[in-house]
Coordinates of C-alpha atoms in Angstrom, one line a residue:
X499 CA 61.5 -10.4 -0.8
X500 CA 65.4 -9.4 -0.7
X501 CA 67.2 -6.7 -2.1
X502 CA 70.8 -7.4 -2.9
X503 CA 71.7 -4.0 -4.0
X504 CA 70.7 -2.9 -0.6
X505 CA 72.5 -5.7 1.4
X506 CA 75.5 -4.7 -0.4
X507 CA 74.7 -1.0 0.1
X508 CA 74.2 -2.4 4.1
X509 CA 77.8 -4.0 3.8
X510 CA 79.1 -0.8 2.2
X511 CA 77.7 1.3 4.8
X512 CA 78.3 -0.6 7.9
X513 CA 81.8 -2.1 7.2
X514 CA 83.1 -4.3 9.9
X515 CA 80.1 -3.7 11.8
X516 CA 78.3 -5.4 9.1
X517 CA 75.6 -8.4 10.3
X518 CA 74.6 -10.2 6.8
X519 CA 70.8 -11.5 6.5
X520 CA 71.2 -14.9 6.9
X521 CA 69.1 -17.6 4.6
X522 CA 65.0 -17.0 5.0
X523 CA 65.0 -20.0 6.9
X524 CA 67.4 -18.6 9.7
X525 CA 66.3 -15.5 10.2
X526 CA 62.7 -16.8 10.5
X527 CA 63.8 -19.2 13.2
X528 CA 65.7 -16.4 15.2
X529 CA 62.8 -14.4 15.0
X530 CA 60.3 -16.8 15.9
X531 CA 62.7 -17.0 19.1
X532 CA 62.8 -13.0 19.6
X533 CA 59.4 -12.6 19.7
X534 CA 58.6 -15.9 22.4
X535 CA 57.0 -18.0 19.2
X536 CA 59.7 -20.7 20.3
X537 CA 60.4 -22.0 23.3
X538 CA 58.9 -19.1 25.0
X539 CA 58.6 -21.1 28.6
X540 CA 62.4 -21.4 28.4
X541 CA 64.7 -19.0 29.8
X542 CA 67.1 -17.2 26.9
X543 CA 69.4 -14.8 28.1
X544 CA 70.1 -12.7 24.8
X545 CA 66.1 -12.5 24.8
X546 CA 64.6 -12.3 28.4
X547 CA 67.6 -10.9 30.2
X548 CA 66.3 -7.4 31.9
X549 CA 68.1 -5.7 29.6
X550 CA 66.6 -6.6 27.0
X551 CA 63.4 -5.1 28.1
X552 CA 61.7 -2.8 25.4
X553 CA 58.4 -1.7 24.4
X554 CA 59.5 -1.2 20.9
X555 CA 58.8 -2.7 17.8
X556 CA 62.5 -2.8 16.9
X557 CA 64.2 -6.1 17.5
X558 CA 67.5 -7.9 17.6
X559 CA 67.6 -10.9 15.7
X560 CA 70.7 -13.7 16.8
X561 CA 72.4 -15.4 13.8
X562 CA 75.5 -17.4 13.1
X563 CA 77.4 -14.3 12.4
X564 CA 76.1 -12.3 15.5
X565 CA 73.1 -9.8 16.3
X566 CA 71.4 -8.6 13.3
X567 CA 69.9 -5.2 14.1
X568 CA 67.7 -3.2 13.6
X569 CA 64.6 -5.8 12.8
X570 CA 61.4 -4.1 12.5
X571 CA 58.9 -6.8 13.4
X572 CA 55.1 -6.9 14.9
X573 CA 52.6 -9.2 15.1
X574 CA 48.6 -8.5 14.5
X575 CA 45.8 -10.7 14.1
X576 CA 48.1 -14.2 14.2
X577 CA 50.2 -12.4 11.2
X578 CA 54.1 -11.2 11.4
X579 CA 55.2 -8.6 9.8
X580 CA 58.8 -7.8 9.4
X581 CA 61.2 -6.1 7.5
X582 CA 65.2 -5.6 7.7
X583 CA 65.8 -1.4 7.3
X584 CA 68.9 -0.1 5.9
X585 CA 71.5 2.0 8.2
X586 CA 73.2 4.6 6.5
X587 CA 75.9 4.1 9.0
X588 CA 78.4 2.1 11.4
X589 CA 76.2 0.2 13.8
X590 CA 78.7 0.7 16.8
X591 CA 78.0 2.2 19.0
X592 CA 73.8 1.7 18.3
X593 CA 72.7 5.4 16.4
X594 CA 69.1 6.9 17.9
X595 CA 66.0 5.2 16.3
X596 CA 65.3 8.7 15.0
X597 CA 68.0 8.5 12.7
X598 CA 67.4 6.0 11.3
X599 CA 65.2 6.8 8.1
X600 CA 64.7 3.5 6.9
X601 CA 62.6 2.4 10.2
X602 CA 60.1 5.0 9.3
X603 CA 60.0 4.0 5.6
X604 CA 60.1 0.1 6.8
X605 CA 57.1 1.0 9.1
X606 CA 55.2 2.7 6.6
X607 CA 55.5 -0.4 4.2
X608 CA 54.7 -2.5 6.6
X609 CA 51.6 -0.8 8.0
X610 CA 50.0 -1.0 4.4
X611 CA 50.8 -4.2 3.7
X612 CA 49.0 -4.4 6.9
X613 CA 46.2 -2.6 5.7
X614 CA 46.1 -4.4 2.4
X615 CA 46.1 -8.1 4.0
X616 CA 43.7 -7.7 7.5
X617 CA 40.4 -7.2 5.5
X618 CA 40.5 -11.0 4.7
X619 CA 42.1 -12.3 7.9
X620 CA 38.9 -14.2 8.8
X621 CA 38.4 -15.6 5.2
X622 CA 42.0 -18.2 4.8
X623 CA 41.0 -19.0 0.5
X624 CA 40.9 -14.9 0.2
X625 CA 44.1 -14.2 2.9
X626 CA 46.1 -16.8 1.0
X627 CA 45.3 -15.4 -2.6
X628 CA 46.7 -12.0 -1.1
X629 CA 49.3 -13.0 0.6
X630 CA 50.3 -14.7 -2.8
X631 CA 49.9 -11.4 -4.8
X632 CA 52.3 -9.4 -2.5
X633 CA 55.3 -10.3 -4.0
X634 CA 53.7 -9.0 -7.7
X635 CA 52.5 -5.9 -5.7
X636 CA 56.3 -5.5 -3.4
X637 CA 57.6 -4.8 -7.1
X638 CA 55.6 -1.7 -7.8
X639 CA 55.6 -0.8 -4.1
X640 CA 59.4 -1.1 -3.5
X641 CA 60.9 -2.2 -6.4
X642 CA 64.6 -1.7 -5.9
X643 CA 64.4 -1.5 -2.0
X644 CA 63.3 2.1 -1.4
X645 CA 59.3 2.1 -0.7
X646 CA 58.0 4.5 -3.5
X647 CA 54.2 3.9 -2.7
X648 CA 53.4 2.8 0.7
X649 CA 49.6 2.3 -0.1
X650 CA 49.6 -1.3 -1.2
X651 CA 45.4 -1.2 -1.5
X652 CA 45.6 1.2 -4.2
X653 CA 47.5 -1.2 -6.0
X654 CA 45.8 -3.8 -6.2
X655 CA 43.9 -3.0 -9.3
X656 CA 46.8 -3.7 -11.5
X657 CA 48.8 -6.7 -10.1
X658 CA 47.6 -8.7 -12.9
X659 CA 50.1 -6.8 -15.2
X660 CA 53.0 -7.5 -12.9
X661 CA 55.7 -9.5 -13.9
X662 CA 56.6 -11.9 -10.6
X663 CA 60.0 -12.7 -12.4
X664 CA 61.4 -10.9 -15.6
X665 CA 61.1 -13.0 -18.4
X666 CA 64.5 -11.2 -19.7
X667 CA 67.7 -11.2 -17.3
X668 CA 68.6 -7.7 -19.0
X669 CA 64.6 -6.2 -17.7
X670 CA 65.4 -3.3 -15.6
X671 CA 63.4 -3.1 -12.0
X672 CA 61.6 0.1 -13.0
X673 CA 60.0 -1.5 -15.9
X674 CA 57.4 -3.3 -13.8
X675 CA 55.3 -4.3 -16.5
X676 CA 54.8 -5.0 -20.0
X677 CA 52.8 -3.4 -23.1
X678 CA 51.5 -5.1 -25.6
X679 CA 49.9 -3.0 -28.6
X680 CA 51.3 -0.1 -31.5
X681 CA 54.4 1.8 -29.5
X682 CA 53.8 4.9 -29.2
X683 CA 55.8 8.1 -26.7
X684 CA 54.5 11.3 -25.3
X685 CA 56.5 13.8 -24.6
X686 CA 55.5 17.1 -22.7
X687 CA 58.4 19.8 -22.0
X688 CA 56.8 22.1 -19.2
X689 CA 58.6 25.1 -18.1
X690 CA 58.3 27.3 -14.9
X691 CA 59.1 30.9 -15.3
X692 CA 59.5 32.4 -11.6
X693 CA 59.7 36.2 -11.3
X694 CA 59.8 39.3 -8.5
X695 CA 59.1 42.6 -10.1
X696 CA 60.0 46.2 -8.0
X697 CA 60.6 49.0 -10.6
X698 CA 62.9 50.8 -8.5
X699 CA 66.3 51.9 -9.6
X700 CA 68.0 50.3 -6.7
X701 CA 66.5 47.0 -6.7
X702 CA 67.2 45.0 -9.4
X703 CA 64.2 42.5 -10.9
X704 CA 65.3 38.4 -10.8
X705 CA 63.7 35.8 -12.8
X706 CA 64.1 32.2 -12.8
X707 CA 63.5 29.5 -15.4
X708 CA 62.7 25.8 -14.6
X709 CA 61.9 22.9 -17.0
X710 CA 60.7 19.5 -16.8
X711 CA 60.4 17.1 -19.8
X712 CA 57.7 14.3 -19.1
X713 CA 57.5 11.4 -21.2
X714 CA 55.2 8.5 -21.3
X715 CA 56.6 4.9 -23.6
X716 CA 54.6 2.5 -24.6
X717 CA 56.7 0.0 -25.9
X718 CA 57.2 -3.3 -26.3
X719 CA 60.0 -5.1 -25.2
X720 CA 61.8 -6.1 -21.8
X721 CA 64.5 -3.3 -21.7
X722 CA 63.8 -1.4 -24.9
X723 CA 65.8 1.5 -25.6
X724 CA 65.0 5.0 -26.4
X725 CA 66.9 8.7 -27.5
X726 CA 65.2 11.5 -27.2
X727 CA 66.8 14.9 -28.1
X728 CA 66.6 18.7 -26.6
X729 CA 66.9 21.3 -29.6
X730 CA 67.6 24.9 -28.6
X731 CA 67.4 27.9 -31.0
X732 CA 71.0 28.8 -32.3
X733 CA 70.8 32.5 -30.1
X734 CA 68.8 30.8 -27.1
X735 CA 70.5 30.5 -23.6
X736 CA 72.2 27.0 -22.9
X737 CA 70.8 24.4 -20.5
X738 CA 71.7 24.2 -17.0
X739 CA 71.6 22.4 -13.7
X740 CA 70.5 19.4 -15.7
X741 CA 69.1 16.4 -13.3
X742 CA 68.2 13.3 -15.7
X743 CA 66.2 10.5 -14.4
X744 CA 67.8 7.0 -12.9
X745 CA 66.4 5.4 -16.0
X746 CA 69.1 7.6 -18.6
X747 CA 71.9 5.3 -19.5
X748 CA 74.6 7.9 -20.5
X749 CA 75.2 11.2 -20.7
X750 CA 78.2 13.8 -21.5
X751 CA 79.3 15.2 -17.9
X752 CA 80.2 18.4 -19.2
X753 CA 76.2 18.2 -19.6
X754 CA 75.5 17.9 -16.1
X755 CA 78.4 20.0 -15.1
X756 CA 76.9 22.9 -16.7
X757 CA 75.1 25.4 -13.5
X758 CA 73.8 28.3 -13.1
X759 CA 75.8 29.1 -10.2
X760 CA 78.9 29.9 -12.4
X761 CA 78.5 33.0 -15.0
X762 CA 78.0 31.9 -18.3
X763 CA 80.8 32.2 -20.3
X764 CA 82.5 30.3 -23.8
X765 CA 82.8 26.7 -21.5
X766 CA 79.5 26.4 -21.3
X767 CA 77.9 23.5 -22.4
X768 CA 75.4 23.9 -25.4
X769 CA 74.5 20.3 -26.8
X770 CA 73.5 18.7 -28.1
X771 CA 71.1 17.3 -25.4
X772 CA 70.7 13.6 -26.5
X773 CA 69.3 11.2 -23.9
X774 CA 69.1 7.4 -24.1
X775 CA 67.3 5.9 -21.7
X776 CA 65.0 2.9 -21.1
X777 CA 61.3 3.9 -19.9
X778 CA 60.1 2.4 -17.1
X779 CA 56.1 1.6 -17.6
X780 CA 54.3 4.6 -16.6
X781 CA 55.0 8.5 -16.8
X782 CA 58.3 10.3 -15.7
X783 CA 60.2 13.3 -15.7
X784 CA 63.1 12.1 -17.5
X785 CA 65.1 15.3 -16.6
X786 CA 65.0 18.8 -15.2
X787 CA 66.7 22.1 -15.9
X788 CA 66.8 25.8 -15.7
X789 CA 68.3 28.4 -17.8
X790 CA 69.6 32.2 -17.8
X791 CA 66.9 33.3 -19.8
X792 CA 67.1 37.4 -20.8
X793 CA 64.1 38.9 -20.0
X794 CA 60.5 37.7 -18.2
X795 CA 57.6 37.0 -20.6
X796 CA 55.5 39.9 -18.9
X797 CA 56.9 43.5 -17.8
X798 CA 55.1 45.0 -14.9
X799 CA 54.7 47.9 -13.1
X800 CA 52.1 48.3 -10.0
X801 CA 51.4 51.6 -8.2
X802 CA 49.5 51.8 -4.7
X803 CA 49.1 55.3 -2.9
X804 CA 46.8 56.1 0.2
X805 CA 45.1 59.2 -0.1
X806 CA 43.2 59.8 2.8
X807 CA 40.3 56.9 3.1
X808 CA 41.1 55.8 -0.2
X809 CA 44.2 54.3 -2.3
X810 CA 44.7 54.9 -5.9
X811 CA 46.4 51.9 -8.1
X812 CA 48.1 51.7 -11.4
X813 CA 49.0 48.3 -12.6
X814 CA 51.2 48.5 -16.3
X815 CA 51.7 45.3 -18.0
X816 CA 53.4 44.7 -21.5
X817 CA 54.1 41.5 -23.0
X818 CA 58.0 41.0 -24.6
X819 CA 58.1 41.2 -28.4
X820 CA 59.6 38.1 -28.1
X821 CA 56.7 36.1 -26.7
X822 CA 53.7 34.3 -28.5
X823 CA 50.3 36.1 -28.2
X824 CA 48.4 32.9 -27.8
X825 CA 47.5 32.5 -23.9
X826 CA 44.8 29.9 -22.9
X827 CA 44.7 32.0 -19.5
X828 CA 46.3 35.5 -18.4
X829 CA 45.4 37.0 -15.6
X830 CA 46.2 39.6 -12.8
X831 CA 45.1 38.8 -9.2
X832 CA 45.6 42.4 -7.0
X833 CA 44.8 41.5 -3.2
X834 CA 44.4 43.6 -0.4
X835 CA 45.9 42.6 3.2
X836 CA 44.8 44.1 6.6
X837 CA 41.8 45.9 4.9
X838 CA 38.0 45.7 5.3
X839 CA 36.0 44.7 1.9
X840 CA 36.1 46.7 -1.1
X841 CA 33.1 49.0 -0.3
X842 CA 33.6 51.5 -3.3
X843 CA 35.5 50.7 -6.4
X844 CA 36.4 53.2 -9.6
X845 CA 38.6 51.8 -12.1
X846 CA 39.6 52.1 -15.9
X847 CA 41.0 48.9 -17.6
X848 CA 42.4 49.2 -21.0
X849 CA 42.0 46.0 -22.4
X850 CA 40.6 42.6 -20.5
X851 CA 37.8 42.3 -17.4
X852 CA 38.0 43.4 -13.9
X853 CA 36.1 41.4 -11.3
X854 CA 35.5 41.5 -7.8
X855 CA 35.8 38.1 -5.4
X856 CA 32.8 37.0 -3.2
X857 CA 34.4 38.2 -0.3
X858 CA 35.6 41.7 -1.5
X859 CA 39.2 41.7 -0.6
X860 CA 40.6 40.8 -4.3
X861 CA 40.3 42.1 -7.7
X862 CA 40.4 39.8 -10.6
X863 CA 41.9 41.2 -13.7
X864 CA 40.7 38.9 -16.7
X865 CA 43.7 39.7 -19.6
X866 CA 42.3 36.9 -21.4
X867 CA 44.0 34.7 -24.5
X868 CA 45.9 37.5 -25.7
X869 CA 47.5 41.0 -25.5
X870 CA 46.1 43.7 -27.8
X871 CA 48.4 45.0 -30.6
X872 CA 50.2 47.4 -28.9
X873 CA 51.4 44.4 -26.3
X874 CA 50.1 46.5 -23.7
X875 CA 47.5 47.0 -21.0
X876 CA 46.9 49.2 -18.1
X877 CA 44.3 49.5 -15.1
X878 CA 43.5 52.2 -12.9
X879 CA 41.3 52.7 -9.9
X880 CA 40.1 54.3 -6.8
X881 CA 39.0 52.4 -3.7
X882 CA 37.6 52.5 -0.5
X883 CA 37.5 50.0 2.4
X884 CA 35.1 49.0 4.7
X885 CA 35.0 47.7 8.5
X886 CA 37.5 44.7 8.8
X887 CA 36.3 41.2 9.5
X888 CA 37.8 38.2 10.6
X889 CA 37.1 36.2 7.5
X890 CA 39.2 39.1 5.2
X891 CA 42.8 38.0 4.7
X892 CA 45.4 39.6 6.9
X893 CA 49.0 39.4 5.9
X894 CA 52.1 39.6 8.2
X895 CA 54.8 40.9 5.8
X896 CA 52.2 42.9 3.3
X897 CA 51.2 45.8 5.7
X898 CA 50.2 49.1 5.0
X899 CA 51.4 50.1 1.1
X900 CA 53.8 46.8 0.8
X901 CA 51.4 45.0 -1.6
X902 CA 51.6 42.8 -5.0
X903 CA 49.7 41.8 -7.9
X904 CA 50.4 38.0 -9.0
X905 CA 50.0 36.8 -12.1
X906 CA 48.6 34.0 -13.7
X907 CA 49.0 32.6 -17.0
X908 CA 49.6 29.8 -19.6
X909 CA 51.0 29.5 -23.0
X910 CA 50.4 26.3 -25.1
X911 CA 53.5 25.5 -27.3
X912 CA 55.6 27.8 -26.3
X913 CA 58.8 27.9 -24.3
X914 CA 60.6 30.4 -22.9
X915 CA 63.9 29.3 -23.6
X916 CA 62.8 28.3 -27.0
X917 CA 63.3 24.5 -25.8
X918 CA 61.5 21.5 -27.8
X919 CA 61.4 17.8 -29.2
X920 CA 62.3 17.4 -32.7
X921 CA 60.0 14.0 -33.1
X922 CA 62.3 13.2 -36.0
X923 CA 64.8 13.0 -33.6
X924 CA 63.8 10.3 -31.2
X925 CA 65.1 7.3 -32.0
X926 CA 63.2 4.1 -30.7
X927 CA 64.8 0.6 -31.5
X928 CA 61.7 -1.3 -31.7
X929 CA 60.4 -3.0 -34.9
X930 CA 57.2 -0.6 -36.1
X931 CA 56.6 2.9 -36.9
X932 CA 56.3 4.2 -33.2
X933 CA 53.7 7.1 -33.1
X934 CA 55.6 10.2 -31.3
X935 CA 53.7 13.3 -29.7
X936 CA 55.9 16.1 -28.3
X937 CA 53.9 19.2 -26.8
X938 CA 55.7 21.7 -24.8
X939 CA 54.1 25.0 -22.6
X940 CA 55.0 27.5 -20.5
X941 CA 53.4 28.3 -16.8
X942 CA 53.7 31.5 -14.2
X943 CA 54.5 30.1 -10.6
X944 CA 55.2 32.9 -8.1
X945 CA 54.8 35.5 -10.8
X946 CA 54.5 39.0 -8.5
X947 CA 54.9 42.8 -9.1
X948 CA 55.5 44.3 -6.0
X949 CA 54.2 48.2 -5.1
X950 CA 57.1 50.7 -6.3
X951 CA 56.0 53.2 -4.1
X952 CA 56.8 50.8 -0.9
X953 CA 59.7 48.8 0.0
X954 CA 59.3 45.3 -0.8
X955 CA 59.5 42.7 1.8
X956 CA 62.5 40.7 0.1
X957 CA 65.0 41.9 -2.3
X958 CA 68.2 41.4 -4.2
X959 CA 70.3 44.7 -4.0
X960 CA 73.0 44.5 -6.8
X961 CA 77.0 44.9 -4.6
X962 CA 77.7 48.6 -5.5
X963 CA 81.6 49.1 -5.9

């Protein structure tokens, strides 16, 4: 199978330095020669000369046009493999092997192509029928030249959708194969909210939004096209550091221009957020983004102080105004480095469960699916440790009073920046009434409160004039 966007990314790269691949049948002869398949009891200096010695799998192939290299070629079982990597670079002088990432990626490929065709090496009917569904599978594996799925065997399931030529000169590569049946899209806006508590007056509290918007299209067509808008409430924080998907045909700059490196301010871009695109044939993240949101969706503050044998905690928690109550999980997780198990425990909780782990070294604070009234809830307790062991967790930066809690939660349809599909909106140029389903939800990943009576390990102090 050849590329020609990466032969002419090869030319692009390598300028004069450049070796084209010449026609199948010359390059398979000049290999056949490298590797002493032809007229191996004949001396040829560019192959047997001593230096030319080499152990390694990577050849030099001789062509009309002069030595193309780097080759990556082996023979197993009375098979070759071989495939021509890409260099990112001028070939002269030679770069290290190691830097060349496409040998690694190249190997990969070839190994389970390897893996994929050896099974049937002593049956020729069955090696011929898979060796004649490789160039249907190469498309899902590698379909523009950069191996995305290096496990051919796991492919092999499906090759009976695959396309071996696109019926329509205008099919993009990603869309590897076809639908047949009622179009229909999914679309699933997920967003990350990141956050690092410390409820000290010198230390100021950083939060961090990130959103993905997944979307599945099953649609008829060859190259069918699709819009799909973003809608933002009219006070809600613009989107930034916007990365769309290879598959989005056009989009306004000032869109992707927008980051959150720079301060907001009256520039900004605010939308709208339109994005037509066409789908490849199984689920993507047509784009990512954060945003600058104001506040995090839970307030915290945690309290740990040794008295003697024992430590006292206080862990405050209050959901904003501003969020929905509807959680399918919440939860606080309160671990305790360096310590023995829990041997004695005394607490208080306000609202929600409390719940020890098998192994005594975490407390599990069941919230539940939503807040009480008030939006708030509190625990208190007294514990005491007992002799350490080697299965309780020890923690290199968490020692002595330096300790979290981490929270856990989800909320279905909801988003923090208040970020979602109008399906009136998407626009699908395809005869039929496509059936749309947009869902959206918001997740906690690295969610921690640290101890305000200790310094936290890592901070961000605000520059004090």
């Amino acid at each position: 199978r050849r590329y020609p966007t990466v032969e002419l990314r090869a030319e692009t790269f390598n300028g004069p330095t450049h070796v084209p691949v010449p026609s199948d049948s010359a390059f398979l002869k000049g290999l056949l020669l490298e590797l002493r398949l032809l007229e191996e009891h004949v001396f040829v200096e560019q192959r047997d000369s001593c230096t030319r010695i080499s152990h390694s799998c990577v050849r030099s192939v001789a062509t009309a046009a002069g030595e193309l290299w780097p080759v990556l070629a082996f023979r197993k079982s009375g098979l070759i493999y071989a495939c021509v990597p890409l260099v990112e670079g001028s070939l002269e002088p030679r770069p290290p092997l190691l830097t060349v990432s496409g040998l690694s990626q190249g190997l990969a490929l070839l190994l389970g192509i390897m893996d994929y065709v050896s099974p049937s090496r002593k049956n020729e009917a069955e090696l011929n029928a898979k060796i004649g569904q490789l160039r249907n599978l190469l498309i899902q594996a590698c379909p523009l030249g950069t191996p995305l799925n290096t496990n051919i065997r796991s492919l092999n399931s499906s090759f009976e959708d695959i396309q071996e030529m696109p019926v329509d000169k205008d099919q993009p590569a990603w869309r590897s194969c076809t639908y047949k049946g009622k179009p229909q899209v999914n679309v699933c806006i997920t967003e990350k909210v990141r956050c690092m508590q410390y409820d000290q007056s010198d230390v100021m509290d950083t939060w961090q939004v990130y959103g993905a918007v997944n979307c599945k299209c099953d649609i008829e067509g060859s190259a069918p096209n699709v819009t799909l808008s973003l809608t933002l409430p009219s006070n809600a924080p613009p989107l930034q550091d916007i990365v769309v998907h290879h598959c989005v045909t056009s989009v306004d700059p000032a869109m992707l221009m927008s980051t959150s490196a720079e301060p907001l301010h009256d520039s900004v871009y605010n939308g709208p957020y339109k994005f037509p695109f066409i789908p490849p044939s199984d689920s993507f993240n047509l784009c990512y983004y954060t945003s600058q949101v104001p506040v995090p969706p839970i307030l915290g503050c945690y309290q740990l102080v040794e008295e003697g044998s024992q430590i006292k905690i206080t862990v405050n928690l209050k959901l904003h105004e501003s969020i929905k109550n509807s959680f399918e999980y919440c939860e606080a997780r309160i671990p305790f480095f360096n310590r023995g198990p829990i041997a004695q425990l005394e607490y208080k909780v306000s609202y929600g469960q409390l719940d020890l782990s098998r192994e005594k070294s975490l407390l599990v604070w069941v919230i539940g699916q939503k807040f009480p009234k008030s939006l708030e809830v509190s625990l208190t307790g007294t514990l005491s440790f007992g002799t350490a062991g080697k299965e309780h967790p020890t923690d290199y930066v968490c020692t002595g009073n330096t300790a979290y809690v981490k929270l856990y939660f989800r909320i279905p349809d909801f988003t923090l920046t208040g970020c979602y599909v109008d399906q009136h909106s998407v626009q699908i140029f395809v005869p039929g009434k496509p059936k749309i389903t947009a869902s959206r939800e918001l997740i906690s990943s690295d969610y921690y409160i640290w101890n305000s009576k200790a310094p936290a390990p890592m901070v961000y102090k605000p520059l004090l004039d």
